[in-house]
Amino acid sequence: AVYLMVILNGLTMAGYLFIMAIGLNLSFGLMRICNMNHGTFYLLGGFIGWTIVEATGDWWLALGAVAVAVGLIAFLEEFFLLRRARGKTTMETLITLSLSIIGTDVIIAIWTGKTRQIDIPNFAKGIYQVGNYFFPKFNVFIIFFAAMIGLIFWLIYKKTKIGMILRAGVDNFEIVAACGINIKRLFTAVFSVSGALAGIAGVFGGTYQMLVSGQDGTVMIYTLLVVIIGGIGSFGGAIVGSILIGLIYTIGTMLAPQFSYFFLFAPVALVLAFRPQGLFGKVGRIND
């Protein structure tokens, strides 16, 4: 029973990491930049969600409002700042890193740095009992919601014209631009959706566990591990990477908590050494 609960917790963590990773992975693969304030989007989404739930008691309203608010912030960041530094990788990274630091300070200034937790919505309170095993309903809900998000994005990515453009852009966005696609508009849309997904993950993470100042850096590291293991620009890699990181973290913490970071980073080191493009990444995908 203990191991089943650990696996369930690992899949729960994998659920909101996957929601984080698909946005970061796509923007990383398409735009060739690592958005260092992706974790700030997560934490900001969590605190905005907490504020709305406290004021209205409506968890779904909080989820929708966070998606719009954080997506809008991401849009403004890309449109007014990143677009001006397009193609200058160091400058783009420094911009996102600076915004991450500023965003963290703003979050502390507004929410005073106190630990918060979003109330579990009524429909997800309680537990499921299967024989002698008990599973929190909200944990199961996170897993199913992440699976639904994954299915929706897979259908868009594999079965639509937009998905075709995105796949082509990940492989070689210069050719996509040469075909007459408005690449600036595509970048802005992808970055905005990426931010919205990070905010949504923040609401789930803030309901599943506490919201703590500085948590943005930790979540950002976990998301980067997912992207590195799975492969930049790979949808399937985001799924496998998030499950691996979620399970490795929870099982490692249970067996030997003092070595939890070793269990996390050792597989990443092996992947970088023997398959630097990731488990599902393509060789030569990034041509900077």
mmCIF file of C-alpha atoms in Angstrom:
data_model
loop_
_atom_site.group_PDB
_atom_site.id
_atom_site.type_symbol
_atom_site.label_atom_id
_atom_site.label_comp_id
_atom_site.label_asym_id
_atom_site.label_seq_id
_atom_site.Cartn_x
_atom_site.Cartn_y
_atom_site.Cartn_z
ATOM 1 C CA ALA A 1 0.000 0.000 0.000
ATOM 2 C CA VAL A 2 2.835 2.372 0.842
ATOM 3 C CA TYR A 3 4.505 1.860 -2.521
ATOM 4 C CA LEU A 4 1.218 2.355 -4.353
ATOM 5 C CA MET A 5 0.714 5.671 -2.564
ATOM 6 C CA VAL A 6 4.264 6.711 -3.409
ATOM 7 C CA ILE A 7 3.683 5.878 -7.073
ATOM 8 C CA LEU A 8 0.387 7.810 -7.024
ATOM 9 C CA ASN A 9 2.165 10.820 -5.495
ATOM 10 C CA GLY A 10 4.861 10.507 -8.145
ATOM 11 C CA LEU A 11 2.273 10.499 -10.928
ATOM 12 C CA THR A 12 0.548 13.471 -9.285
ATOM 13 C CA MET A 13 3.784 15.434 -9.320
ATOM 14 C CA ALA A 14 4.347 14.261 -12.890
ATOM 15 C CA GLY A 15 0.921 15.648 -13.796
ATOM 16 C CA TYR A 16 1.612 19.291 -12.980
ATOM 17 C CA LEU A 17 5.236 19.016 -14.125
ATOM 18 C CA PHE A 18 3.937 17.809 -17.496
ATOM 19 C CA ILE A 19 1.617 20.817 -17.765
ATOM 20 C CA MET A 20 4.677 22.993 -17.053
ATOM 21 C CA ALA A 21 6.972 21.072 -19.377
ATOM 22 C CA ILE A 22 4.890 20.982 -22.558
ATOM 23 C CA GLY A 23 4.824 24.788 -22.687
ATOM 24 C CA LEU A 24 8.500 25.243 -21.845
ATOM 25 C CA ASN A 25 9.507 22.412 -24.164
ATOM 26 C CA LEU A 26 7.641 23.850 -27.124
ATOM 27 C CA SER A 27 8.875 27.419 -26.614
ATOM 28 C CA PHE A 28 12.412 26.126 -26.025
ATOM 29 C CA GLY A 29 12.334 23.980 -29.153
ATOM 30 C CA LEU A 30 10.671 26.603 -31.346
ATOM 31 C CA MET A 31 12.187 29.866 -30.079
ATOM 32 C CA ARG A 32 15.610 28.505 -29.100
ATOM 33 C CA ILE A 33 15.527 30.201 -25.682
ATOM 34 C CA CYS A 34 15.174 28.787 -22.195
ATOM 35 C CA ASN A 35 12.626 30.940 -20.403
ATOM 36 C CA MET A 36 14.183 31.304 -16.957
ATOM 37 C CA ASN A 37 11.059 32.938 -15.510
ATOM 38 C CA HIS A 38 8.837 29.962 -16.357
ATOM 39 C CA GLY A 39 8.957 28.999 -12.676
ATOM 40 C CA THR A 40 7.886 32.541 -11.770
ATOM 41 C CA PHE A 41 4.819 32.084 -13.980
ATOM 42 C CA TYR A 42 4.069 28.928 -11.960
ATOM 43 C CA LEU A 43 4.355 30.683 -8.579
ATOM 44 C CA LEU A 44 2.483 33.767 -9.766
ATOM 45 C CA GLY A 45 -0.322 31.575 -11.065
ATOM 46 C CA GLY A 46 -0.504 29.795 -7.731
ATOM 47 C CA PHE A 47 -0.755 32.995 -5.681
ATOM 48 C CA ILE A 48 -3.269 34.611 -8.040
ATOM 49 C CA GLY A 49 -5.318 31.416 -7.865
ATOM 50 C CA TRP A 50 -5.148 31.441 -4.066
ATOM 51 C CA THR A 51 -6.360 35.064 -3.961
ATOM 52 C CA ILE A 52 -9.332 34.334 -6.224
ATOM 53 C CA VAL A 53 -10.335 31.182 -4.335
ATOM 54 C CA GLU A 54 -10.146 33.065 -1.030
ATOM 55 C CA ALA A 55 -12.329 35.856 -2.435
ATOM 56 C CA THR A 56 -14.903 33.791 -4.342
ATOM 57 C CA GLY A 57 -14.506 30.160 -3.301
ATOM 58 C CA ASP A 58 -14.634 29.219 -6.975
ATOM 59 C CA TRP A 59 -11.666 27.014 -7.912
ATOM 60 C CA TRP A 60 -12.589 26.752 -11.599
ATOM 61 C CA LEU A 61 -12.884 30.544 -11.850
ATOM 62 C CA ALA A 62 -9.408 30.804 -10.371
ATOM 63 C CA LEU A 63 -8.035 28.324 -12.911
ATOM 64 C CA GLY A 64 -9.515 30.199 -15.858
ATOM 65 C CA ALA A 65 -8.543 33.644 -14.566
ATOM 66 C CA VAL A 66 -4.976 32.503 -13.919
ATOM 67 C CA ALA A 67 -4.651 31.107 -17.444
ATOM 68 C CA VAL A 68 -5.763 34.461 -18.889
ATOM 69 C CA ALA A 69 -3.736 36.637 -16.508
ATOM 70 C CA VAL A 70 -0.426 34.761 -16.731
ATOM 71 C CA GLY A 71 -0.882 34.207 -20.459
ATOM 72 C CA LEU A 72 -1.312 37.972 -20.866
ATOM 73 C CA ILE A 73 1.832 38.669 -18.838
ATOM 74 C CA ALA A 74 3.756 36.203 -21.009
ATOM 75 C CA PHE A 75 2.357 37.927 -24.117
ATOM 76 C CA LEU A 76 3.556 41.332 -22.907
ATOM 77 C CA GLU A 77 6.986 39.924 -22.058
ATOM 78 C CA GLU A 78 7.467 38.403 -25.500
ATOM 79 C CA PHE A 79 5.950 41.299 -27.446
ATOM 80 C CA PHE A 80 7.761 44.166 -25.743
ATOM 81 C CA LEU A 81 11.023 42.601 -24.555
ATOM 82 C CA LEU A 82 11.997 39.247 -26.064
ATOM 83 C CA ARG A 83 11.015 40.237 -29.589
ATOM 84 C CA ARG A 84 13.568 43.068 -29.483
ATOM 85 C CA ALA A 85 16.322 40.606 -28.571
ATOM 86 C CA ARG A 86 15.324 37.882 -31.017
ATOM 87 C CA GLY A 87 18.298 35.818 -32.164
ATOM 88 C CA LYS A 88 20.559 37.058 -29.356
ATOM 89 C CA THR A 89 20.456 34.020 -27.091
ATOM 90 C CA THR A 90 22.486 35.487 -24.227
ATOM 91 C CA MET A 91 20.406 38.651 -24.136
ATOM 92 C CA GLU A 92 17.144 36.702 -24.253
ATOM 93 C CA THR A 93 18.242 34.478 -21.375
ATOM 94 C CA LEU A 94 19.363 37.469 -19.309
ATOM 95 C CA ILE A 95 16.020 39.193 -19.907
ATOM 96 C CA THR A 96 14.059 36.178 -18.672
ATOM 97 C CA LEU A 97 16.425 35.727 -15.716
ATOM 98 C CA SER A 98 16.046 39.399 -14.751
ATOM 99 C CA LEU A 99 12.261 39.128 -14.975
ATOM 100 C CA SER A 100 12.382 36.021 -12.811
ATOM 101 C CA ILE A 101 14.180 37.914 -10.044
ATOM 102 C CA ILE A 102 11.860 40.914 -10.389
ATOM 103 C CA GLY A 103 8.795 38.666 -10.431
ATOM 104 C CA THR A 104 9.878 36.874 -7.260
ATOM 105 C CA ASP A 105 10.288 40.195 -5.449
ATOM 106 C CA VAL A 106 6.888 41.391 -6.676
ATOM 107 C CA ILE A 107 5.254 38.178 -5.427
ATOM 108 C CA ILE A 108 6.851 38.649 -1.996
ATOM 109 C CA ALA A 109 5.797 42.314 -1.916
ATOM 110 C CA ILE A 110 2.156 41.497 -2.761
ATOM 111 C CA TRP A 111 1.675 38.275 -0.801
ATOM 112 C CA THR A 112 4.186 39.086 2.009
ATOM 113 C CA GLY A 113 6.146 35.865 1.587
ATOM 114 C CA LYS A 114 3.747 33.867 3.758
ATOM 115 C CA THR A 115 3.105 30.224 2.939
ATOM 116 C CA ARG A 116 -0.267 29.676 1.303
ATOM 117 C CA GLN A 117 -2.304 26.723 0.107
ATOM 118 C CA ILE A 118 -5.305 26.767 -2.214
ATOM 119 C CA ASP A 119 -8.377 25.025 -0.843
ATOM 120 C CA ILE A 120 -9.228 21.774 -2.581
ATOM 121 C CA PRO A 121 -12.431 22.220 -4.634
ATOM 122 C CA ASN A 122 -15.490 20.462 -3.258
ATOM 123 C CA PHE A 123 -15.774 18.020 -6.160
ATOM 124 C CA ALA A 124 -12.236 16.747 -5.494
ATOM 125 C CA LYS A 125 -12.354 16.473 -1.715
ATOM 126 C CA GLY A 126 -12.234 13.103 -0.029
ATOM 127 C CA ILE A 127 -10.656 9.819 -1.035
ATOM 128 C CA TYR A 128 -11.250 6.870 -3.306
ATOM 129 C CA GLN A 129 -11.120 3.467 -1.661
ATOM 130 C CA VAL A 130 -10.177 0.417 -3.683
ATOM 131 C CA GLY A 131 -10.027 -2.580 -1.372
ATOM 132 C CA ASN A 132 -7.571 -1.660 1.347
ATOM 133 C CA TYR A 133 -6.069 1.214 -0.648
ATOM 134 C CA PHE A 134 -7.002 4.881 -0.304
ATOM 135 C CA PHE A 135 -6.329 7.518 -2.943
ATOM 136 C CA PRO A 136 -7.010 11.261 -2.498
ATOM 137 C CA LYS A 137 -9.520 12.385 -5.118
ATOM 138 C CA PHE A 138 -7.555 15.527 -5.950
ATOM 139 C CA ASN A 139 -4.424 13.532 -6.760
ATOM 140 C CA VAL A 140 -6.394 11.419 -9.193
ATOM 141 C CA PHE A 141 -7.961 14.576 -10.648
ATOM 142 C CA ILE A 142 -4.519 16.100 -11.346
ATOM 143 C CA ILE A 143 -3.449 12.954 -13.207
ATOM 144 C CA PHE A 144 -6.631 12.885 -15.324
ATOM 145 C CA PHE A 145 -6.495 16.624 -16.035
ATOM 146 C CA ALA A 146 -2.859 16.366 -17.157
ATOM 147 C CA ALA A 147 -3.811 13.424 -19.383
ATOM 148 C CA MET A 148 -6.651 15.470 -20.879
ATOM 149 C CA ILE A 149 -4.331 18.433 -21.531
ATOM 150 C CA GLY A 150 -1.845 16.038 -23.091
ATOM 151 C CA LEU A 151 -4.515 14.545 -25.373
ATOM 152 C CA ILE A 152 -5.743 17.979 -26.485
ATOM 153 C CA PHE A 153 -2.232 19.168 -27.282
ATOM 154 C CA TRP A 154 -1.373 15.909 -29.027
ATOM 155 C CA LEU A 155 -4.408 16.287 -31.279
ATOM 156 C CA ILE A 156 -3.465 19.894 -32.036
ATOM 157 C CA TYR A 157 0.199 19.054 -32.502
ATOM 158 C CA LYS A 158 -0.311 16.005 -34.730
ATOM 159 C CA LYS A 159 -3.638 16.526 -36.484
ATOM 160 C CA THR A 160 -3.972 20.235 -37.292
ATOM 161 C CA LYS A 161 -2.339 22.748 -39.607
ATOM 162 C CA ILE A 162 -1.158 24.753 -36.607
ATOM 163 C CA GLY A 163 0.501 21.628 -35.231
ATOM 164 C CA MET A 164 2.176 20.998 -38.559
ATOM 165 C CA ILE A 165 3.604 24.532 -38.522
ATOM 166 C CA LEU A 166 4.801 24.066 -34.944
ATOM 167 C CA ARG A 167 6.494 20.740 -35.742
ATOM 168 C CA ALA A 168 8.176 22.249 -38.777
ATOM 169 C CA GLY A 169 9.220 25.280 -36.747
ATOM 170 C CA VAL A 170 10.815 23.115 -34.069
ATOM 171 C CA ASP A 171 12.870 21.317 -36.728
ATOM 172 C CA ASN A 172 13.783 24.415 -38.747
ATOM 173 C CA PHE A 173 11.942 27.665 -38.147
ATOM 174 C CA GLU A 174 13.955 29.462 -40.865
ATOM 175 C CA ILE A 175 12.229 27.345 -43.519
ATOM 176 C CA VAL A 176 8.840 28.030 -41.907
ATOM 177 C CA ALA A 177 9.526 31.763 -42.056
ATOM 178 C CA ALA A 178 10.632 31.428 -45.686
ATOM 179 C CA CYS A 179 7.282 29.784 -46.514
ATOM 180 C CA GLY A 180 5.479 32.999 -45.587
ATOM 181 C CA ILE A 181 4.380 32.092 -42.042
ATOM 182 C CA ASN A 182 4.340 35.082 -39.672
ATOM 183 C CA ILE A 183 7.004 33.709 -37.355
ATOM 184 C CA LYS A 184 6.812 36.639 -34.917
ATOM 185 C CA ARG A 185 3.106 36.041 -34.365
ATOM 186 C CA LEU A 186 3.764 32.313 -33.948
ATOM 187 C CA PHE A 187 6.456 32.974 -31.331
ATOM 188 C CA THR A 188 4.160 35.306 -29.394
ATOM 189 C CA ALA A 189 1.274 32.815 -29.435
ATOM 190 C CA VAL A 190 3.467 29.919 -28.302
ATOM 191 C CA PHE A 191 5.079 31.945 -25.519
ATOM 192 C CA SER A 192 1.676 33.159 -24.285
ATOM 193 C CA VAL A 193 0.260 29.611 -24.199
ATOM 194 C CA SER A 194 3.424 28.448 -22.440
ATOM 195 C CA GLY A 195 2.938 31.079 -19.724
ATOM 196 C CA ALA A 196 -0.762 30.226 -19.347
ATOM 197 C CA LEU A 197 0.080 26.537 -18.862
ATOM 198 C CA ALA A 198 2.675 27.402 -16.210
ATOM 199 C CA GLY A 199 0.055 29.461 -14.370
ATOM 200 C CA ILE A 200 -2.429 26.585 -14.546
ATOM 201 C CA ALA A 201 0.248 24.244 -13.169
ATOM 202 C CA GLY A 202 0.721 26.743 -10.324
ATOM 203 C CA VAL A 203 -2.941 26.434 -9.338
ATOM 204 C CA PHE A 204 -2.675 22.650 -9.299
ATOM 205 C CA GLY A 205 0.647 22.705 -7.463
ATOM 206 C CA GLY A 206 -0.640 25.253 -4.955
ATOM 207 C CA THR A 207 -3.650 23.057 -4.215
ATOM 208 C CA TYR A 208 -1.655 19.835 -4.021
ATOM 209 C CA GLN A 209 1.062 21.325 -1.825
ATOM 210 C CA MET A 210 2.081 24.651 -0.267
ATOM 211 C CA LEU A 211 2.973 27.822 -2.150
ATOM 212 C CA VAL A 212 6.297 29.060 -0.789
ATOM 213 C CA SER A 213 8.491 31.970 -1.845
ATOM 214 C CA GLY A 214 11.498 30.571 -3.689
ATOM 215 C CA GLN A 215 9.530 27.562 -4.903
ATOM 216 C CA ASP A 216 9.672 28.976 -8.427
ATOM 217 C CA GLY A 217 13.371 28.080 -8.689
ATOM 218 C CA THR A 218 12.803 24.516 -7.502
ATOM 219 C CA VAL A 219 9.906 23.903 -9.899
ATOM 220 C CA MET A 220 11.913 25.474 -12.720
ATOM 221 C CA ILE A 221 14.766 23.028 -12.099
ATOM 222 C CA TYR A 222 12.386 20.054 -12.096
ATOM 223 C CA THR A 223 10.827 21.255 -15.358
ATOM 224 C CA LEU A 224 14.248 21.670 -16.959
ATOM 225 C CA LEU A 225 15.112 18.116 -15.907
ATOM 226 C CA VAL A 226 11.958 16.903 -17.655
ATOM 227 C CA VAL A 227 12.909 18.753 -20.845
ATOM 228 C CA ILE A 228 16.525 17.549 -20.760
ATOM 229 C CA ILE A 229 15.594 13.908 -20.206
ATOM 230 C CA GLY A 230 12.717 13.873 -22.691
ATOM 231 C CA GLY A 231 14.374 15.922 -25.411
ATOM 232 C CA ILE A 232 13.880 19.505 -26.549
ATOM 233 C CA GLY A 233 10.785 19.943 -28.718
ATOM 234 C CA SER A 234 9.566 16.379 -28.153
ATOM 235 C CA PHE A 235 5.949 15.968 -27.042
ATOM 236 C CA GLY A 236 6.430 12.310 -26.104
ATOM 237 C CA GLY A 237 9.616 13.270 -24.294
ATOM 238 C CA ALA A 238 7.667 15.689 -22.087
ATOM 239 C CA ILE A 239 5.321 12.859 -21.079
ATOM 240 C CA VAL A 240 8.063 10.324 -20.325
ATOM 241 C CA GLY A 241 10.355 12.887 -18.706
ATOM 242 C CA SER A 242 7.673 14.189 -16.338
ATOM 243 C CA ILE A 243 6.702 10.650 -15.258
ATOM 244 C CA LEU A 244 10.352 9.703 -14.684
ATOM 245 C CA ILE A 245 11.128 12.834 -12.664
ATOM 246 C CA GLY A 246 7.924 12.529 -10.616
ATOM 247 C CA LEU A 247 8.534 8.884 -9.768
ATOM 248 C CA ILE A 248 12.275 9.280 -9.165
ATOM 249 C CA TYR A 249 11.670 12.188 -6.785
ATOM 250 C CA THR A 250 8.942 10.539 -4.710
ATOM 251 C CA ILE A 251 10.517 7.067 -4.575
ATOM 252 C CA GLY A 252 13.971 8.522 -3.885
ATOM 253 C CA THR A 253 12.579 10.741 -1.115
ATOM 254 C CA MET A 254 10.907 7.749 0.515
ATOM 255 C CA LEU A 255 13.906 5.399 0.291
ATOM 256 C CA ALA A 256 16.755 7.810 1.021
ATOM 257 C CA PRO A 257 15.697 11.460 1.411
ATOM 258 C CA GLN A 258 19.302 12.571 1.939
ATOM 259 C CA PHE A 259 20.094 11.385 -1.602
ATOM 260 C CA SER A 260 16.942 12.712 -3.298
ATOM 261 C CA TYR A 261 18.876 15.215 -5.437
ATOM 262 C CA PHE A 262 21.404 12.538 -6.392
ATOM 263 C CA PHE A 263 18.572 10.329 -7.655
ATOM 264 C CA LEU A 264 17.220 13.266 -9.657
ATOM 265 C CA PHE A 265 20.415 14.527 -11.245
ATOM 266 C CA ALA A 266 22.259 11.246 -11.837
ATOM 267 C CA PRO A 267 19.896 10.161 -14.662
ATOM 268 C CA VAL A 268 20.201 13.642 -16.194
ATOM 269 C CA ALA A 269 23.988 13.417 -16.156
ATOM 270 C CA LEU A 270 23.820 10.009 -17.855
ATOM 271 C CA VAL A 271 21.407 11.263 -20.508
ATOM 272 C CA LEU A 272 23.591 14.312 -21.226
ATOM 273 C CA ALA A 273 26.685 12.123 -21.442
ATOM 274 C CA PHE A 274 25.323 9.367 -23.683
ATOM 275 C CA ARG A 275 22.345 10.969 -25.455
ATOM 276 C CA PRO A 276 22.639 14.765 -25.201
ATOM 277 C CA GLN A 277 19.593 15.342 -27.428
ATOM 278 C CA GLY A 278 17.412 13.584 -24.824
ATOM 279 C CA LEU A 279 15.567 10.277 -24.949
ATOM 280 C CA PHE A 280 13.204 11.416 -27.695
ATOM 281 C CA GLY A 281 14.999 14.438 -29.118
ATOM 282 C CA LYS A 282 16.342 14.508 -32.650
ATOM 283 C CA VAL A 283 20.035 14.904 -33.409
ATOM 284 C CA GLY A 284 20.704 18.325 -34.862
ATOM 285 C CA ARG A 285 17.294 19.696 -33.887
ATOM 286 C CA ILE A 286 18.805 22.875 -32.510
ATOM 287 C CA ASN A 287 21.019 24.576 -35.028
ATOM 288 C CA ASP A 288 22.214 27.668 -33.210
#
